[in-house]
Coordinates of C-alpha atoms and ligand atoms in Angstrom, one line a residue:
M1 CA -3.9 -6.0 9.0
N2 CA -4.4 -8.5 11.7
Q3 CA -4.1 -6.1 14.5
S4 CA -7.1 -6.5 16.9
V5 CA -7.2 -3.5 19.1
S6 CA -8.3 -4.9 22.4
Q7 CA -7.5 -8.6 22.2
I8 CA -5.4 -9.9 25.1
Y9 CA -3.6 -13.3 25.0
V10 CA -2.8 -15.0 28.3
V11 CA -0.2 -17.9 28.4
D12 CA 0.0 -19.8 31.7
D13 CA 0.2 -23.6 32.2
D14 CA -1.9 -23.4 35.4
I15 CA -5.6 -23.7 34.4
S16 CA -6.9 -21.9 37.5
V17 CA -4.6 -18.9 36.8
R18 CA -5.6 -18.8 33.2
E19 CA -9.3 -18.9 34.0
A20 CA -9.0 -16.3 36.8
L21 CA -7.1 -13.9 34.5
A22 CA -9.5 -14.4 31.6
R23 CA -12.5 -13.6 33.9
L24 CA -10.7 -10.5 35.2
I25 CA -9.8 -9.3 31.7
K26 CA -13.4 -9.9 30.4
S27 CA -14.8 -8.0 33.3
A28 CA -12.9 -5.0 32.1
G29 CA -14.7 -5.2 28.7
L30 CA -11.7 -6.6 26.8
S31 CA -11.5 -9.8 24.8
V32 CA -9.2 -12.6 25.8
K33 CA -7.8 -15.9 24.5
T34 CA -5.9 -18.3 26.8
F35 CA -3.0 -20.7 26.0
A36 CA -1.2 -23.3 28.1
T37 CA 2.1 -23.6 26.2
A38 CA 4.6 -21.5 24.2
Q39 CA 4.0 -23.7 21.2
E40 CA 0.3 -23.0 21.2
I41 CA 0.9 -19.2 21.3
L42 CA 3.5 -19.3 18.6
A43 CA 1.1 -21.1 16.3
A44 CA -1.7 -18.6 17.1
L45 CA 0.5 -15.6 16.5
Q46 CA 1.0 -16.6 12.9
N47 CA -2.6 -15.6 12.2
E48 CA -3.2 -12.7 14.6
V49 CA -1.3 -10.3 16.6
P50 CA -3.0 -9.3 19.9
S51 CA -2.7 -5.9 21.6
C52 CA -0.9 -7.4 24.6
L53 CA 0.6 -10.7 25.8
V54 CA 0.4 -11.8 29.4
L55 CA 3.1 -14.4 29.8
D56 CA 3.9 -16.8 32.6
M57 CA 7.7 -16.7 33.0
L58 CA 8.0 -20.4 33.7
L59 CA 6.2 -22.3 31.0
P60 CA 6.5 -26.1 30.7
D61 CA 8.0 -26.1 27.2
I62 CA 10.2 -23.0 26.9
N63 CA 10.6 -20.2 29.4
G64 CA 9.1 -16.8 28.9
L65 CA 12.4 -15.1 28.1
E66 CA 13.1 -17.6 25.3
L67 CA 9.6 -17.1 24.0
Q68 CA 10.2 -13.3 24.0
R69 CA 13.5 -13.8 22.1
Q70 CA 11.7 -16.0 19.5
L71 CA 9.0 -13.3 19.0
A72 CA 11.7 -10.7 18.4
T73 CA 13.5 -12.9 15.8
R74 CA 10.1 -13.3 14.0
D75 CA 9.7 -9.6 14.2
I76 CA 6.5 -9.9 16.1
Q77 CA 6.2 -6.8 18.3
I78 CA 3.7 -7.0 21.1
P79 CA 3.8 -5.4 24.5
I80 CA 4.5 -8.3 27.0
I81 CA 3.5 -8.4 30.6
F82 CA 5.4 -11.1 32.5
L83 CA 4.0 -13.0 35.4
T84 CA 6.0 -14.9 37.9
G85 CA 5.4 -16.6 41.2
H86 CA 9.0 -16.3 42.2
G87 CA 9.8 -12.7 42.0
D88 CA 12.9 -13.5 40.1
I89 CA 14.7 -10.1 39.9
P90 CA 17.5 -10.9 37.5
M91 CA 15.1 -12.5 35.1
S92 CA 12.8 -9.5 35.3
V93 CA 15.6 -7.2 34.5
R94 CA 16.5 -9.2 31.5
A95 CA 12.9 -9.3 30.3
M96 CA 12.5 -5.5 30.7
K97 CA 15.8 -4.9 28.8
A98 CA 14.5 -7.1 26.0
G99 CA 11.4 -4.8 25.7
A100 CA 8.9 -6.4 28.1
L101 CA 6.4 -3.8 29.3
N102 CA 6.0 -4.9 32.8
F103 CA 6.8 -7.7 35.3
L104 CA 4.1 -8.7 37.9
T105 CA 4.8 -10.9 40.8
K106 CA 1.9 -13.2 41.8
P107 CA -0.2 -12.5 43.8
F108 CA -1.1 -9.0 42.5
H109 CA -4.0 -6.6 42.8
D110 CA -6.7 -7.0 40.2
E111 CA -6.8 -3.3 39.6
Y112 CA -3.0 -3.0 39.2
F113 CA -3.1 -5.8 36.7
L114 CA -5.9 -4.2 34.6
E115 CA -4.1 -0.9 34.7
T116 CA -0.9 -2.5 33.3
I117 CA -3.0 -4.1 30.5
R118 CA -4.6 -0.8 29.7
N119 CA -1.2 0.8 29.4
A120 CA 0.0 -2.0 27.1
I121 CA -3.0 -1.4 24.8
T122 CA -2.3 2.3 24.6
Q123 CA 1.3 1.4 23.7
S124 CA 0.3 -1.0 20.9
T125 CA -2.3 1.4 19.4
R126 CA 0.2 4.3 19.4
N127 CA 2.0 2.6 16.5
E128 CA -1.3 1.8 14.9
V129 CA -1.7 1.5 11.2
V130 CA -3.2 4.6 9.7
A131 CA -5.8 3.5 7.2
F132 CA -7.8 6.3 5.9
G133 CA -10.1 4.7 3.4
D134 CA -7.7 2.9 1.1
I135 CA -4.8 5.3 2.0
I136 CA -2.2 3.6 4.2
G137 CA 0.6 5.3 6.0
Q138 CA 1.7 6.8 9.3
S139 CA 4.5 9.2 8.3
R140 CA 4.1 12.8 9.1
A141 CA 3.7 13.5 5.3
C142 CA 0.9 11.0 5.0
R143 CA -0.9 12.3 8.1
R144 CA -0.7 15.8 6.7
V145 CA -2.3 14.7 3.5
I146 CA -5.0 12.8 5.4
N147 CA -5.7 15.9 7.5
Q148 CA -6.0 18.1 4.3
I149 CA -8.4 15.6 2.8
E150 CA -10.5 15.7 5.9
I151 CA -10.6 19.5 5.8
V152 CA -11.3 20.0 2.1
A153 CA -13.5 17.0 1.2
P154 CA -16.8 18.3 2.6
T155 CA -16.3 21.7 0.9
D156 CA -16.8 22.4 -2.8
A157 CA -13.3 23.9 -3.2
T158 CA -11.2 23.0 -6.3
V159 CA -8.3 20.8 -5.3
M160 CA -5.0 20.5 -7.0
I161 CA -3.0 17.3 -6.2
L162 CA 0.7 17.5 -6.9
G163 CA 3.1 14.7 -6.7
E164 CA 5.4 12.3 -8.6
T165 CA 4.0 9.4 -10.5
G166 CA 2.7 6.6 -8.4
T167 CA 2.4 8.6 -5.1
G168 CA -1.3 8.0 -4.8
K169 CA -2.9 11.1 -6.4
E170 CA -5.8 9.2 -7.9
L171 CA -6.4 7.5 -4.5
I172 CA -6.5 10.9 -2.9
A173 CA -9.0 12.2 -5.5
Q174 CA -11.2 9.2 -4.8
E175 CA -11.1 9.7 -1.1
I176 CA -12.0 13.4 -1.5
H177 CA -15.0 12.4 -3.5
R178 CA -16.0 9.7 -1.1
R179 CA -16.0 12.0 1.8
S180 CA -17.8 14.9 0.1
G181 CA -21.5 15.6 0.0
R182 CA -21.3 14.6 -3.7
R183 CA -20.5 11.0 -2.9
Q184 CA -23.9 9.7 -4.2
K185 CA -23.2 11.2 -7.6
P186 CA -20.5 10.1 -10.0
L187 CA -16.7 10.7 -9.8
V188 CA -15.7 11.0 -13.5
R189 CA -12.0 10.9 -14.4
V190 CA -10.6 12.6 -17.5
N191 CA -7.1 11.6 -18.4
C192 CA -6.0 14.7 -20.2
T193 CA -3.1 13.0 -22.0
S194 CA -5.2 10.3 -23.6
I195 CA -7.7 12.5 -25.4
P196 CA -6.7 13.6 -28.9
K197 CA -6.4 17.4 -29.1
D198 CA -9.3 17.8 -31.6
L199 CA -11.7 15.7 -29.6
F200 CA -11.0 17.3 -26.3
E201 CA -13.7 19.9 -26.4
S202 CA -16.3 17.3 -27.4
E203 CA -15.0 14.9 -24.8
L204 CA -15.4 17.5 -22.0
F205 CA -18.6 19.2 -23.1
G206 CA -20.3 16.7 -25.4
H207 CA -21.5 17.4 -29.0
V208 CA -24.7 17.3 -31.0
R209 CA -25.3 15.1 -34.1
G210 CA -23.6 16.6 -37.2
A211 CA -21.4 19.0 -35.2
F212 CA -18.4 17.6 -37.1
T213 CA -17.5 14.8 -39.4
G214 CA -18.1 11.5 -37.5
A215 CA -20.5 13.1 -35.0
I216 CA -23.3 10.7 -35.9
K217 CA -25.3 11.1 -32.8
D218 CA -25.6 13.4 -29.7
R219 CA -23.0 12.7 -27.1
V220 CA -22.9 13.7 -23.4
G221 CA -19.6 15.2 -22.3
R222 CA -17.7 14.5 -19.1
F223 CA -18.9 17.7 -17.4
E224 CA -22.5 16.5 -17.9
A225 CA -21.7 12.9 -16.9
A226 CA -20.3 14.2 -13.6
A227 CA -23.2 16.5 -12.9
G228 CA -23.7 16.8 -9.1
G229 CA -20.5 14.9 -8.6
T230 CA -16.8 15.3 -9.0
L231 CA -14.7 15.8 -12.2
F232 CA -11.2 14.5 -11.8
L233 CA -8.9 16.2 -14.3
D234 CA -5.9 13.9 -14.2
E235 CA -2.5 14.9 -15.8
I236 CA -3.8 18.4 -16.1
G237 CA -0.2 19.6 -16.8
E238 CA -0.3 18.0 -20.2
I239 CA -3.1 20.0 -21.9
S240 CA -2.4 22.3 -24.8
P241 CA -2.7 26.1 -24.6
G242 CA -5.9 26.1 -26.7
L243 CA -7.6 23.6 -24.5
Q244 CA -6.4 25.5 -21.4
S245 CA -8.5 28.6 -22.4
K246 CA -11.6 26.4 -23.0
L247 CA -11.2 24.9 -19.6
L248 CA -10.6 28.3 -18.0
R249 CA -13.9 29.6 -19.4
V250 CA -15.9 26.8 -17.9
L251 CA -14.2 27.2 -14.5
Q252 CA -14.8 30.9 -14.5
E253 CA -18.3 31.0 -15.8
K254 CA -19.5 27.6 -14.6
C255 CA -21.3 27.0 -17.8
Y256 CA -20.6 25.4 -21.2
E257 CA -22.2 24.4 -24.5
R258 CA -22.1 21.1 -26.3
V259 CA -20.1 21.4 -29.5
G260 CA -22.5 22.4 -32.3
E261 CA -25.2 23.6 -29.9
D262 CA -26.2 27.1 -28.7
R263 CA -27.9 26.0 -25.5
T264 CA -25.8 26.9 -22.5
R265 CA -25.7 24.3 -19.7
R266 CA -24.7 24.9 -16.1
A267 CA -21.6 23.0 -14.9
D268 CA -22.4 21.6 -11.5
V269 CA -19.2 19.8 -10.8
R270 CA -16.5 19.9 -8.1
I271 CA -13.1 19.9 -9.8
V272 CA -10.1 17.9 -8.5
A273 CA -7.0 18.1 -10.7
A274 CA -3.7 16.3 -10.5
T275 CA -0.3 16.5 -12.1
N276 CA 3.2 15.1 -11.7
R277 CA 4.6 18.2 -13.3
D278 CA 5.9 21.3 -11.4
L279 CA 3.0 23.6 -12.6
Q280 CA 4.6 26.7 -11.3
K281 CA 7.6 26.0 -13.5
E282 CA 5.3 25.4 -16.4
V283 CA 3.7 28.8 -15.7
A284 CA 7.1 30.5 -15.5
A285 CA 8.1 28.8 -18.8
G286 CA 4.9 30.1 -20.5
R287 CA 3.5 26.6 -21.1
F288 CA 0.6 26.8 -18.6
R289 CA -1.7 29.7 -18.3
E290 CA -1.2 31.5 -15.0
D291 CA -4.9 32.4 -14.7
L292 CA -5.9 28.7 -15.1
F293 CA -3.2 27.7 -12.6
Y294 CA -4.7 30.0 -9.9
R295 CA -8.2 28.8 -10.7
L296 CA -7.1 25.3 -10.1
N297 CA -4.6 25.8 -7.3
V298 CA -7.3 26.9 -4.7
F299 CA -6.4 24.1 -2.3
P300 CA -3.1 22.4 -3.2
I301 CA -2.3 19.0 -1.7
I302 CA 1.4 18.1 -2.1
V303 CA 2.1 14.3 -1.9
A304 CA 5.7 13.4 -0.9
P305 CA 7.6 10.9 -2.9
L306 CA 8.0 7.5 -1.1
K307 CA 11.8 8.0 -0.6
E308 CA 11.0 10.9 1.7
R309 CA 8.6 8.8 3.9
K310 CA 10.3 5.5 4.1
E311 CA 8.8 4.9 7.5
D312 CA 5.6 4.1 5.6
I313 CA 7.2 1.2 3.7
P314 CA 6.7 -1.5 6.4
L315 CA 3.0 -0.7 6.6
L316 CA 2.5 -0.5 2.9
A317 CA 4.5 -3.6 2.3
T318 CA 2.6 -5.6 4.9
H319 CA -0.7 -4.3 3.4
F320 CA 0.3 -5.2 -0.1
V321 CA 1.6 -8.7 0.8
E322 CA -1.7 -9.5 2.5
L323 CA -3.9 -8.0 -0.2
L324 CA -2.0 -9.5 -3.1
A325 CA -1.6 -13.0 -1.6
E326 CA -5.4 -13.0 -1.2
Q327 CA -6.2 -11.5 -4.6
L328 CA -3.8 -13.8 -6.4
G329 CA -4.9 -16.8 -4.5
C330 CA -1.2 -17.5 -3.5
P331 CA -0.2 -18.9 -0.1
K332 CA 0.7 -16.1 2.2
P333 CA 4.5 -15.5 2.1
R334 CA 6.7 -14.3 4.9
L335 CA 7.9 -10.7 4.9
T336 CA 11.1 -10.7 7.0
K337 CA 12.9 -7.8 8.7
A338 CA 15.7 -8.2 6.2
G339 CA 13.1 -7.9 3.4
I340 CA 11.7 -4.7 4.8
E341 CA 15.2 -3.3 5.2
A342 CA 15.9 -4.1 1.6
L343 CA 12.7 -2.3 0.5
Q344 CA 13.6 0.7 2.7
G345 CA 17.1 0.8 1.1
Y346 CA 15.7 1.6 -2.3
D347 CA 14.6 5.0 -3.6
W348 CA 11.4 4.0 -5.4
P349 CA 11.4 6.3 -8.5
G350 CA 8.0 4.8 -9.4
N351 CA 6.8 5.3 -5.8
I352 CA 4.0 3.2 -4.3
R353 CA 2.9 1.8 -7.6
E354 CA 6.4 0.4 -8.1
L355 CA 6.4 -1.0 -4.6
R356 CA 3.2 -2.7 -5.2
N357 CA 4.4 -4.2 -8.5
I358 CA 7.7 -5.5 -7.0
I359 CA 5.7 -7.1 -4.1
E360 CA 3.2 -8.6 -6.5
R361 CA 6.0 -10.4 -8.4
A362 CA 7.7 -11.4 -5.2
V363 CA 4.4 -12.9 -3.8
I364 CA 3.9 -14.9 -7.0
L365 CA 7.5 -16.2 -6.9
S366 CA 7.7 -16.9 -3.2
Q367 CA 5.1 -19.7 -3.3
G368 CA 4.3 -19.1 0.4
G369 CA 8.0 -19.0 1.5
V370 CA 10.1 -16.0 2.4
L371 CA 9.7 -13.0 0.2
N372 CA 12.8 -11.9 -1.8
F373 CA 12.9 -8.7 -3.6
D374 CA 14.9 -8.1 -6.8
L375 CA 15.5 -4.4 -6.6
P376 CA 17.4 -2.4 -9.1
A377 CA 20.4 -0.4 -7.9
N378 CA 19.3 3.0 -6.9
G379 CA 19.3 5.3 -9.8
S380 CA 18.9 2.7 -12.5
S381 CA 15.8 2.5 -14.6
V382 CA 12.5 1.2 -13.3
D383 CA 12.2 -1.3 -16.1
Q384 CA 15.2 -3.2 -14.9
T385 CA 13.5 -4.3 -11.7
F386 CA 13.4 -8.0 -12.6
L387 CA 16.9 -8.5 -14.0
G388 CA 19.2 -11.0 -12.5
P389 CA 22.7 -10.3 -11.3
R390 CA 23.9 -6.8 -12.0
D391 CA 27.3 -5.8 -13.3
G392 CA 29.3 -3.8 -10.8
D393 CA 27.0 -4.5 -7.9
Q394 CA 29.3 -3.7 -5.0
T395 CA 27.1 -5.6 -2.5
E396 CA 27.7 -9.0 -4.2
P397 CA 29.8 -11.1 -1.9
G398 CA 31.7 -12.8 -4.8
F399 CA 29.8 -16.1 -4.6
L400 CA 26.2 -17.2 -4.6
T401 CA 24.5 -19.6 -2.1
E402 CA 22.4 -22.5 -3.4
S403 CA 19.2 -20.8 -2.5
E404 CA 20.3 -17.5 -4.1
M405 CA 21.1 -19.4 -7.3
Q406 CA 17.7 -21.1 -7.3
R407 CA 16.0 -17.8 -6.6
R408 CA 17.8 -16.1 -9.5
E409 CA 17.1 -19.1 -11.8
R410 CA 13.4 -19.0 -10.9
N411 CA 13.2 -15.2 -11.5
N412 CA 15.0 -15.6 -14.8
L413 CA 12.7 -18.4 -16.0
F414 CA 9.6 -16.6 -14.8
T415 CA 10.6 -13.4 -16.7
V416 CA 11.1 -15.3 -20.0
L417 CA 7.9 -17.3 -19.5
Q418 CA 5.9 -14.2 -18.9
K419 CA 7.5 -12.7 -22.0
T420 CA 6.5 -15.6 -24.2
G421 CA 3.1 -16.0 -22.6
W422 CA 4.3 -19.4 -21.2
K423 CA 5.0 -20.7 -24.7
I424 CA 7.8 -23.2 -24.2
K425 CA 8.6 -24.9 -27.5
G426 CA 9.1 -23.6 -31.1
V427 CA 10.0 -20.2 -32.6
D428 CA 9.9 -17.5 -30.0
G429 CA 9.3 -20.0 -27.2
A430 CA 11.0 -19.7 -23.9
A431 CA 13.4 -22.6 -24.6
E432 CA 14.6 -21.0 -27.7
L433 CA 15.1 -17.6 -26.0
L434 CA 17.0 -19.3 -23.2
G435 CA 19.1 -21.4 -25.6
M436 CA 17.9 -24.5 -23.9
N437 CA 16.3 -27.8 -24.8
P438 CA 12.5 -27.7 -24.2
S439 CA 12.5 -30.9 -22.2
T440 CA 15.3 -29.5 -19.9
L441 CA 13.2 -26.3 -19.5
I442 CA 10.1 -28.3 -18.6
Y443 CA 12.1 -30.3 -16.1
R444 CA 13.5 -27.1 -14.4
I445 CA 10.1 -25.5 -14.3
E446 CA 8.8 -28.5 -12.5
K447 CA 11.8 -28.7 -10.2
L448 CA 11.5 -25.1 -9.2
G449 CA 7.8 -25.5 -8.8
L450 CA 7.0 -22.5 -11.1
K451 CA 3.3 -22.2 -11.9
R452 CA 1.6 -20.1 -14.5
P453 CA -0.4 -17.3 -12.7
A454 CA -4.1 -16.9 -13.4
P455 CA -4.6 -14.4 -16.3
D456 CA -5.6 -11.4 -14.1
C457 CA -2.7 -12.1 -11.6
L458 CA -0.3 -9.9 -13.5
A459 CA -2.6 -7.0 -14.3
G460 CA -0.5 -3.9 -14.4
Y461 CA 2.7 -5.5 -16.0
Ligands
ATP1 N1 -1.0 5.6 0.7 C1 -1.3 4.5 -0.1 N2 -1.8 3.4 0.5 C2 -2.1 2.3 -0.2 N3 -2.0 2.2 -1.5 C3 -1.5 3.3 -2.2 C4 -1.2 4.5 -1.5 N4 -0.7 5.4 -2.4 C5 -0.8 4.8 -3.6 N5 -1.3 3.6 -3.5 C6 -1.4 2.6 -4.6 O1 -0.4 2.8 -5.5 C7 -0.8 2.7 -6.8 C8 -0.6 4.1 -7.5 O2 -1.4 5.1 -7.0 P1 -2.2 6.2 -7.9 O3 -2.6 5.6 -9.2 O4 -3.2 6.8 -7.0 O5 -0.9 7.1 -8.2 P2 -0.8 8.4 -9.0 O6 -0.1 9.4 -8.2 O7 -2.1 8.8 -9.6 O8 0.2 8.0 -10.2 P3 0.3 8.6 -11.7 O9 0.9 10.0 -11.5 O10 1.3 7.7 -12.3 O11 -1.0 8.6 -12.3 C9 -2.3 2.3 -6.7 O12 -2.3 0.9 -6.8 C10 -2.7 2.8 -5.4 O13 -3.8 2.1 -4.9
MG2 MG1 -2.8 8.9 -11.5

């Protein structure tokens, strides 16, 4: 995020005023940049948003009120302090109504000016991005999770993270490890669904050579690999009853044996488990051992689905746009207010992972322009995220604008090209799938400026 906490921008066409204000602001230990015109400041605000803007009401190019209006249309929210030499009351009332923080008539007392700036900084940091390690959010639900991580991380307590798919359970597990006394030792993840049943015991506890067919040499298990560190048992709700009892034993007795060996080893690991299942229901249905549930559920952290904390969407979206544009090497696109509203209007069954994926596609397709999101109608399947027009979409106005048609064509071509690995001609090529002549397809790809992303750009699709 480009939010610099104590950077003040001053815009005044009078160089002596600019310099005097800059000296004053610096004397208060704050950092300052000065600008002579509205155009200069508008250009600077594309790269950075300061904590506060000190704005001369009568600038040579456009007046301060007009500049305030332009910032609002660009969705740039900064506390503004207006300066005027004329004490123009009607203008000040309009500026205040439009959200300006204060209105100072020159000459003013230095101390009063600095106090107004300090108030402005407090206001801008009140809405500050909450970034706790890699966890972004400012909703009450997110703050509660962050608070729980802070409390539990330094202890050795077993943690159970419960939440729908894509809500950030793994991220939370990583943060717990990173903030624990075990951070110098490994964090080992076991995906309980991906280990075949008959290999589970050996996977967790290791085995010795000859313990079973195929055990050609000794093998260290995950408990041993995580010694001194954290063992993250992901998708714990999926393990079979037989494996549940084996896990219960090691949790109770804090020791285990490698398969095929008598020697008992001490398990020095901190357990963090996660599941998207309702484990209490699983217990009630007899599918999950109650005693294991209580062993694991020492410190539960419940992660709310994204649809219940939509106020986090603007922050997350801004974060992903910046991150992905940089990672993908794409020009930075514009996330508009309408775009954010569209994102907030959707229910996100795949939660933050789905949000990230939708933004990744939009960043690739935007080519540095405005971001457009093709979101499925709420309630339809996640896999349909990238389809074109939808039947029965009540929000369709009955016709499409030129730019909307281009956007849809671009999305459609991109989807097919990804599907064929950018093969255009021949059997199973994109032209054949589209029922189109290959040279026509090549012409359209060029016309729409579609480019093949670098191979790692689409990781996760
Ligand atoms: N609060 C957050 N801030 C920033 N990124 C987040 C946040 N929560 C999740 N993510 C990102 O969303 C994606 C999914 O998160 P993660 O893998 O931790 O979810 P999960 O709950 O473990 O999902 P699953 O149940 O499917 O395994 C990751 O790319 C992660 O970095
Ligand atoms: Mg996960």
